[in-house]
Coordinates of N, CA, C and O in Angstrom, one line a residue:
M1 N 97.8 91.0 70.0 CA 98.7 90.7 71.2 C 100.1 90.1 70.6 O 100.3 89.3 69.7
D2 N 101.2 90.6 71.3 CA 102.1 89.8 71.7 C 102.9 89.2 72.5 O 102.2 89.2 73.4
L3 N 103.5 88.3 71.9 CA 103.6 87.4 73.0 C 103.9 88.1 74.3 O 103.8 86.9 74.9
N4 N 105.3 88.8 74.8 CA 104.5 89.3 76.4 C 103.6 88.9 76.7 O 103.2 88.5 77.7
S5 N 102.8 89.6 76.1 CA 101.3 89.9 77.0 C 100.4 88.6 77.1 O 100.0 88.3 78.3
A6 N 101.0 87.5 76.0 CA 100.2 85.7 76.1 C 101.1 85.3 77.3 O 100.3 84.7 78.1
Q7 N 102.0 85.5 77.6 CA 103.2 85.1 78.7 C 102.1 86.1 80.1 O 102.4 85.1 81.3
R8 N 102.0 86.8 80.0 CA 102.2 87.5 81.2 C 99.7 86.8 81.4 O 99.4 86.6 83.0
I9 N 99.4 87.4 80.6 CA 98.0 86.6 80.3 C 98.3 85.3 81.2 O 97.5 84.2 81.7
T10 N 98.8 83.9 80.4 CA 98.7 82.7 81.2 C 99.4 82.4 82.8 O 98.6 81.6 83.3
Q11 N 99.9 83.0 83.1 CA 101.2 83.1 83.7 C 100.0 83.9 85.4 O 99.7 83.9 86.0
A12 N 99.1 85.0 84.8 CA 98.7 85.2 85.9 C 97.4 84.3 85.9 O 97.1 84.1 86.6
E13 N 96.9 83.8 84.8 CA 95.5 82.1 85.1 C 96.0 81.5 85.7 O 95.2 80.9 86.4
A14 N 97.7 81.1 85.2 CA 97.6 79.8 86.3 C 98.5 80.4 88.0 O 97.8 79.3 88.4
A15 N 98.2 81.4 87.8 CA 98.3 81.9 89.8 C 97.1 82.6 90.3 O 96.9 81.9 91.2
R16 N 95.8 82.1 89.6 CA 94.4 82.1 90.2 C 94.0 81.5 90.7 O 93.4 81.0 91.0
T17 N 94.3 80.4 89.6 CA 93.9 78.8 89.3 C 94.6 77.2 89.7 O 95.7 78.4 89.8
G18 N 94.3 76.6 91.0 CA 95.7 75.3 90.8 C 96.7 76.5 92.2 O 96.5 77.6 92.5
L19 N 97.1 75.5 92.0 CA 98.5 76.4 92.3 C 99.4 77.1 91.8 O 100.7 77.4 92.8
G20 N 99.3 78.2 90.6 CA 100.1 77.9 90.0 C 101.6 77.8 89.3 O 101.6 76.9 89.7
T21 N 102.4 79.0 89.7 CA 103.4 79.1 88.9 C 104.7 79.4 89.5 O 104.0 80.5 91.3
G22 N 105.5 79.1 89.6 CA 106.7 80.2 90.7 C 106.2 80.1 92.8 O 106.0 79.4 92.9
P23 N 106.8 81.0 92.6 CA 106.6 81.9 94.3 C 105.5 81.8 94.1 O 105.5 81.7 96.2
N24 N 104.2 81.9 93.8 CA 103.3 81.8 94.1 C 102.7 79.9 94.7 O 101.9 80.0 95.3
R25 N 103.2 79.0 93.6 CA 103.3 77.6 93.9 C 104.0 77.5 95.2 O 103.4 76.4 95.9
R26 N 105.0 78.0 95.2 CA 105.4 78.1 96.7 C 104.6 78.3 98.4 O 105.1 76.9 98.8
L27 N 104.6 79.2 98.4 CA 103.0 79.6 99.4 C 102.1 78.6 99.5 O 101.9 78.5 100.4
R28 N 101.5 78.6 98.2 CA 100.5 77.8 98.4 C 100.8 76.3 99.2 O 100.0 75.3 99.5
L29 N 102.1 75.6 98.2 CA 102.3 74.1 98.7 C 102.2 74.1 100.5 O 102.3 74.4 100.9
T30 N 102.7 74.9 101.1 CA 103.7 75.9 102.5 C 102.1 75.8 103.5 O 102.5 74.6 104.0
L31 N 101.7 76.3 102.4 CA 100.0 76.4 103.7 C 99.4 75.1 103.5 O 98.7 75.2 104.2
L32 N 99.3 74.6 102.1 CA 98.2 73.3 102.5 C 99.0 72.7 103.2 O 99.5 70.7 103.2
I33 N 100.5 72.5 103.2 CA 101.5 70.8 103.8 C 101.1 71.1 105.4 O 101.1 70.1 106.4
G34 N 101.6 72.3 105.4 CA 101.8 73.2 107.3 C 100.2 73.1 107.4 O 100.7 73.0 108.9
M35 N 99.9 73.7 107.2 CA 98.7 73.6 108.4 C 97.7 72.4 108.7 O 97.6 72.3 109.6
P36 N 96.5 71.7 107.3 CA 96.2 70.5 107.9 C 97.0 69.1 108.8 O 96.8 68.4 109.1
L37 N 98.3 69.8 108.5 CA 99.3 68.7 109.1 C 99.1 68.4 110.6 O 99.5 67.7 111.4
V38 N 98.2 70.1 111.1 CA 98.6 69.4 112.4 C 97.4 68.0 112.3 O 98.2 67.7 114.5
F39 N 96.1 68.5 111.8 CA 95.9 67.1 112.4 C 96.6 65.8 112.6 O 96.5 64.9 113.6
L40 N 97.5 65.8 111.3 CA 98.3 64.3 111.8 C 99.4 64.4 112.5 O 99.1 63.0 113.4
V41 N 99.8 65.6 113.3 CA 100.6 65.8 115.1 C 99.9 65.9 116.2 O 99.9 64.3 116.7
F42 N 98.2 65.2 115.7 CA 97.3 65.2 117.5 C 97.5 63.2 117.1 O 97.8 63.4 118.1
G43 N 97.6 63.2 116.2 CA 97.5 61.5 116.1 C 99.0 61.1 116.5 O 98.5 59.6 116.6
I44 N 99.9 61.6 115.4 CA 101.0 61.5 116.2 C 101.2 60.8 117.9 O 102.0 60.4 118.9
M45 N 100.6 62.0 118.2 CA 100.8 62.7 119.8 C 100.4 61.2 120.3 O 99.8 61.2 121.6
I46 N 99.4 61.3 119.9 CA 98.1 59.7 120.4 C 98.7 58.2 121.0 O 98.5 57.4 122.1
L47 N 99.3 58.2 119.2 CA 99.5 56.5 119.6 C 101.5 57.0 120.0 O 101.4 55.2 120.5
V48 N 102.3 58.1 120.1 CA 103.6 58.5 121.0 C 103.6 57.9 122.8 O 102.5 58.2 122.5
P49 N 104.2 57.6 123.3 CA 104.0 56.7 124.8 C 104.6 59.5 124.4 O 104.9 59.7 124.3
K50 N 103.5 59.3 126.0 CA 104.3 60.5 127.3 C 105.4 61.4 126.2 O 105.4 62.6 126.5
S51 N 106.5 60.2 127.0 CA 108.0 60.7 126.8 C 108.4 61.1 125.7 O 109.1 62.5 125.5
L52 N 107.5 61.1 124.9 CA 107.6 62.0 123.3 C 106.7 62.1 123.5 O 107.0 63.2 121.3
R53 N 106.0 63.0 123.7 CA 104.6 64.4 122.7 C 105.5 65.3 122.9 O 105.3 66.4 121.7
D54 N 105.9 66.4 123.3 CA 106.3 67.2 123.5 C 107.9 67.3 122.2 O 107.7 68.0 122.3
E55 N 107.9 66.5 121.9 CA 109.2 66.2 120.9 C 108.4 66.8 119.9 O 108.8 67.3 119.3
V56 N 107.4 65.6 119.6 CA 106.5 65.9 118.3 C 105.6 67.1 117.9 O 105.4 68.0 116.8
L57 N 105.7 67.7 119.1 CA 105.4 69.2 119.6 C 106.3 70.6 119.2 O 106.0 71.4 117.9
H58 N 107.5 69.7 119.6 CA 108.2 70.5 119.0 C 108.6 71.1 117.9 O 109.3 72.5 116.8
V59 N 108.8 69.9 117.1 CA 109.3 70.0 115.7 C 107.5 70.3 114.8 O 108.6 70.5 114.1
Y60 N 106.2 70.3 115.1 CA 106.2 70.9 114.5 C 106.1 72.4 114.6 O 105.3 73.9 113.9
E61 N 105.9 72.5 115.3 CA 106.0 73.9 116.2 C 107.5 74.4 115.3 O 107.5 75.5 115.1
A62 N 108.5 74.2 115.2 CA 109.3 74.9 114.2 C 108.7 74.7 112.9 O 109.3 75.8 111.8
G63 N 108.4 73.4 112.7 CA 108.3 73.0 111.2 C 106.8 74.8 110.7 O 107.5 75.3 109.3
I64 N 105.7 75.6 111.4 CA 105.2 76.6 111.2 C 106.0 77.4 111.6 O 105.9 78.8 110.5
I65 N 107.6 77.9 112.3 CA 108.1 79.3 111.9 C 109.2 78.9 110.9 O 109.2 79.7 110.2
G66 N 108.9 77.6 110.1 CA 109.9 77.5 109.1 C 109.2 77.8 107.9 O 109.3 78.6 107.1
C67 N 107.5 77.6 108.0 CA 106.6 78.0 107.2 C 106.7 79.4 106.5 O 106.6 80.2 106.1
L68 N 106.4 80.3 108.6 CA 106.6 81.6 108.6 C 107.9 82.9 107.6 O 107.5 83.2 107.5
L69 N 109.2 81.8 107.6 CA 109.6 82.2 107.6 C 110.3 81.8 105.8 O 110.4 83.1 105.1
N70 N 110.0 81.1 105.4 CA 109.6 81.0 103.6 C 108.4 82.0 103.1 O 109.2 82.7 102.5
Y71 N 107.5 82.4 103.6 CA 107.0 83.7 103.1 C 107.6 85.2 103.3 O 106.9 86.0 102.4
A72 N 108.9 84.8 104.6 CA 109.8 86.5 103.9 C 110.5 86.1 103.3 O 110.5 87.4 103.1
W73 N 110.7 84.8 104.1 CA 112.4 84.8 102.4 C 111.7 85.3 101.1 O 112.0 86.0 99.9
V74 N 109.9 85.0 100.6 CA 109.7 85.1 99.4 C 109.0 87.1 98.5 O 109.1 87.2 98.4
F75 N 108.7 87.5 100.4 CA 108.3 88.7 100.6 C 109.6 89.6 100.1 O 109.7 90.2 99.2
A76 N 111.2 88.8 101.0 CA 112.3 90.0 100.7 C 112.9 89.4 99.5 O 113.5 90.8 98.5
K77 N 112.2 88.2 98.4 CA 112.3 88.3 97.3 C 111.7 88.9 96.3 O 112.1 89.7 95.1
Y78 N 110.3 89.8 96.2 CA 109.5 90.6 95.3 C 108.8 91.4 96.5 O 107.5 91.7 97.2
P79 N 109.8 92.5 97.6 CA 109.3 93.5 98.7 C 108.2 94.2 97.0 O 107.5 95.0 98.5
R80 N 107.9 95.0 96.3 CA 106.7 96.0 95.8 C 106.1 95.1 95.4 O 106.9 94.1 94.5
H81 N 104.6 95.5 95.8 CA 104.1 95.1 95.0 C 103.8 95.3 93.1 O 103.6 94.5 92.3
A82 N 104.7 96.3 92.4 CA 104.4 96.5 91.8 C 105.2 95.7 91.5 O 104.9 95.0 90.1
Y83 N 106.0 95.1 91.5 CA 107.2 93.8 90.7 C 107.0 93.0 90.9 O 107.3 91.6 90.6
R84 N 105.4 92.4 91.3 CA 105.2 90.9 92.0 C 104.4 90.1 91.0 O 104.4 90.5 90.5
P85 N 105.0 88.9 90.6 CA 103.6 88.2 90.1 C 102.4 88.5 90.3 O 102.2 88.6 91.2
P86 N 101.7 88.3 90.0 CA 100.2 88.6 89.8 C 99.2 87.3 91.3 O 100.1 86.5 91.0
Y87 N 99.1 87.5 92.3 CA 98.2 87.5 93.1 C 99.4 86.9 94.2 O 98.8 86.1 95.4
L88 N 100.0 87.4 93.9 CA 101.1 87.0 95.4 C 101.1 87.8 96.3 O 101.5 87.5 97.5
T89 N 100.9 88.9 96.6 CA 100.4 89.7 97.4 C 99.4 88.7 98.5 O 98.9 88.1 99.7
R90 N 98.4 88.3 97.0 CA 97.2 87.6 98.0 C 97.6 86.2 99.0 O 97.5 85.8 100.1
D91 N 98.4 85.6 98.6 CA 99.4 83.9 99.4 C 100.1 84.4 99.4 O 99.9 83.9 100.6
L92 N 100.9 86.3 99.9 CA 101.2 86.3 101.1 C 100.8 86.7 102.1 O 101.6 85.7 103.9
A93 N 99.2 87.5 102.3 CA 98.4 87.7 103.5 C 98.9 85.9 104.4 O 98.1 86.5 104.5
M94 N 98.1 85.4 102.5 CA 97.5 84.0 103.2 C 98.5 83.7 104.8 O 97.9 82.1 105.7
G95 N 99.6 83.6 104.4 CA 100.8 83.1 105.8 C 100.5 83.5 107.6 O 99.8 82.7 108.4
G96 N 99.8 84.9 107.3 CA 98.2 84.3 109.2 C 97.8 83.0 108.7 O 96.7 83.2 110.0
G97 N 97.3 82.1 107.1 CA 96.2 81.5 108.0 C 96.4 80.3 109.0 O 96.8 79.5 109.7
F98 N 98.7 80.4 109.9 CA 99.4 79.6 110.2 C 98.4 79.9 111.7 O 99.2 79.6 113.1
Y99 N 98.3 81.4 112.0 CA 97.0 81.4 113.5 C 96.3 79.6 114.0 O 96.7 80.2 115.1
L100 N 95.9 80.0 113.1 CA 94.4 79.0 114.0 C 95.1 77.3 114.3 O 95.5 76.5 115.5
P101 N 96.0 76.8 113.4 CA 97.2 75.4 114.0 C 98.2 75.7 115.5 O 98.6 75.3 116.0
S102 N 98.8 76.9 115.4 CA 98.9 77.4 116.6 C 98.4 77.4 117.4 O 98.7 77.3 119.0
L103 N 97.1 78.2 117.4 CA 95.7 78.6 118.2 C 95.5 77.0 118.9 O 95.0 76.9 120.0
M104 N 95.8 75.8 117.7 CA 95.5 74.6 119.1 C 96.6 74.1 119.5 O 96.4 73.3 120.1
L105 N 97.8 74.2 118.8 CA 99.1 73.9 119.7 C 99.3 74.1 120.8 O 100.1 74.2 121.4
G106 N 98.7 75.7 121.8 CA 98.8 77.0 122.2 C 100.6 77.0 122.4 O 100.8 77.1 123.2
F107 N 100.6 77.8 120.3 CA 102.1 78.3 120.4 C 102.0 79.9 119.9 O 102.2 79.6 119.1
W108 N 102.7 79.7 121.7 CA 102.0 81.3 121.5 C 103.2 82.3 120.3 O 102.7 83.5 119.8
P109 N 103.9 82.1 120.0 CA 105.2 83.4 119.1 C 104.2 82.7 118.0 O 104.0 83.6 117.4
G110 N 103.3 81.7 117.3 CA 102.8 81.3 116.1 C 101.6 82.7 116.2 O 101.1 82.5 115.3
M111 N 100.7 82.8 117.5 CA 99.8 83.4 117.9 C 99.9 84.5 117.7 O 99.1 85.2 116.6
I112 N 101.4 84.8 117.3 CA 101.1 86.8 117.9 C 101.9 86.5 116.0 O 101.4 87.6 115.2
A113 N 103.1 85.8 115.1 CA 103.7 86.1 113.8 C 102.6 85.5 112.7 O 103.2 86.7 111.5
A114 N 101.8 84.6 113.1 CA 101.0 83.9 111.6 C 99.8 86.1 111.5 O 99.8 86.5 110.4
P115 N 98.8 85.8 112.9 CA 98.7 87.6 112.3 C 99.3 89.3 112.2 O 98.6 89.7 111.1
A116 N 100.5 88.9 112.6 CA 101.3 90.4 112.7 C 101.8 89.6 110.8 O 102.2 90.8 110.5
W117 N 101.7 88.9 110.8 CA 102.6 88.5 109.1 C 102.4 89.3 108.8 O 102.3 90.0 107.1
A118 N 100.2 88.6 108.7 CA 99.2 89.4 107.4 C 99.3 90.5 107.5 O 98.4 91.0 106.2
L119 N 99.1 91.2 108.7 CA 99.2 92.3 109.1 C 100.3 93.7 108.3 O 99.9 95.0 107.7
F120 N 101.6 93.4 108.6 CA 102.5 93.8 107.5 C 102.5 93.5 106.1 O 102.6 94.7 105.5
V121 N 101.8 92.4 105.5 CA 102.6 92.7 103.7 C 100.5 93.9 104.1 O 100.4 93.9 103.0
G122 N 99.5 93.8 105.0 CA 98.7 94.3 104.3 C 99.0 95.6 104.3 O 98.4 96.9 103.5
I123 N 100.0 96.1 105.2 CA 99.9 97.4 105.7 C 100.8 98.2 104.6 O 100.9 99.0 103.9
T124 N 102.0 96.8 104.0 CA 102.9 97.3 103.0 C 102.2 97.3 102.0 O 102.5 98.6 101.1
Y125 N 100.8 96.5 101.3 CA 100.7 97.2 100.4 C 99.5 98.7 100.2 O 99.9 99.2 99.0
A126 N 99.1 98.9 101.8 CA 98.3 100.0 101.6 C 99.0 101.2 101.6 O 99.1 102.3 100.7
V127 N 100.3 100.8 102.0 CA 101.3 102.2 101.2 C 101.1 102.0 100.4 O 101.5 103.4 99.7
E128 N 102.0 101.5 100.0 CA 102.2 101.2 98.6 C 101.5 101.8 97.2 O 101.3 102.7 96.6
V129 N 100.8 101.4 97.2 CA 99.1 102.5 96.5 C 99.1 102.8 96.9 O 98.8 104.4 96.1
T130 N 98.9 103.2 98.2 CA 98.6 105.0 98.1 C 100.0 105.9 97.8 O 99.3 107.4 98.1
R131 N 100.6 105.8 98.1 CA 102.7 106.2 97.8 C 102.3 106.4 96.2 O 102.5 108.0 95.7
G132 N 101.6 105.3 94.7 CA 101.0 105.3 93.6 C 100.0 106.9 93.1 O 100.4 107.5 92.3
R133 N 99.5 106.2 93.9 CA 98.5 107.1 93.8 C 98.8 109.1 93.8 O 98.7 109.7 93.1
N134 N 99.3 109.4 95.1 CA 100.0 110.0 95.5 C 101.0 111.1 94.0 O 101.5 112.0 94.5
D135 N 102.0 109.3 93.8 CA 103.1 109.9 92.7 C 102.6 111.1 91.3 O 103.2 111.2 90.9
H136 N 101.1 109.5 91.2 CA 100.4 110.5 90.4 C 100.0 111.6 90.0 O 99.3 112.4 89.0
R137 N 99.9 112.6 91.2 CA 99.3 114.0 90.7 C 99.5 114.7 90.4 O 101.3 114.8 90.5

């Protein structure tokens, strides 16, 4: 086993477990911070005066949009499945997880964008795999 193969195996294992490295870490941290934060937002909305509740909600909604844009940015850096780090396609599809906090807050752009994002990643993966099979014939 050469050094390059050993490094790829180490990177694949790191990407599969824990937070991973590189873009995998970035996407997983985005998900781990952005999704549970909805409960903190509910707590803050209970504590602040009624006049500030809409502002707290709008800040979190902007955060959801920022998280989805982060997913799009990573996808733009690694558009082809063949050139992505291991497990990055799975991590990209997990951006659909922002549907639940959007649903809880009634944030309709997030309710549309999050599942559409997961569907987009899945379709691009399927198209690329299908093309790869047709190219080898």
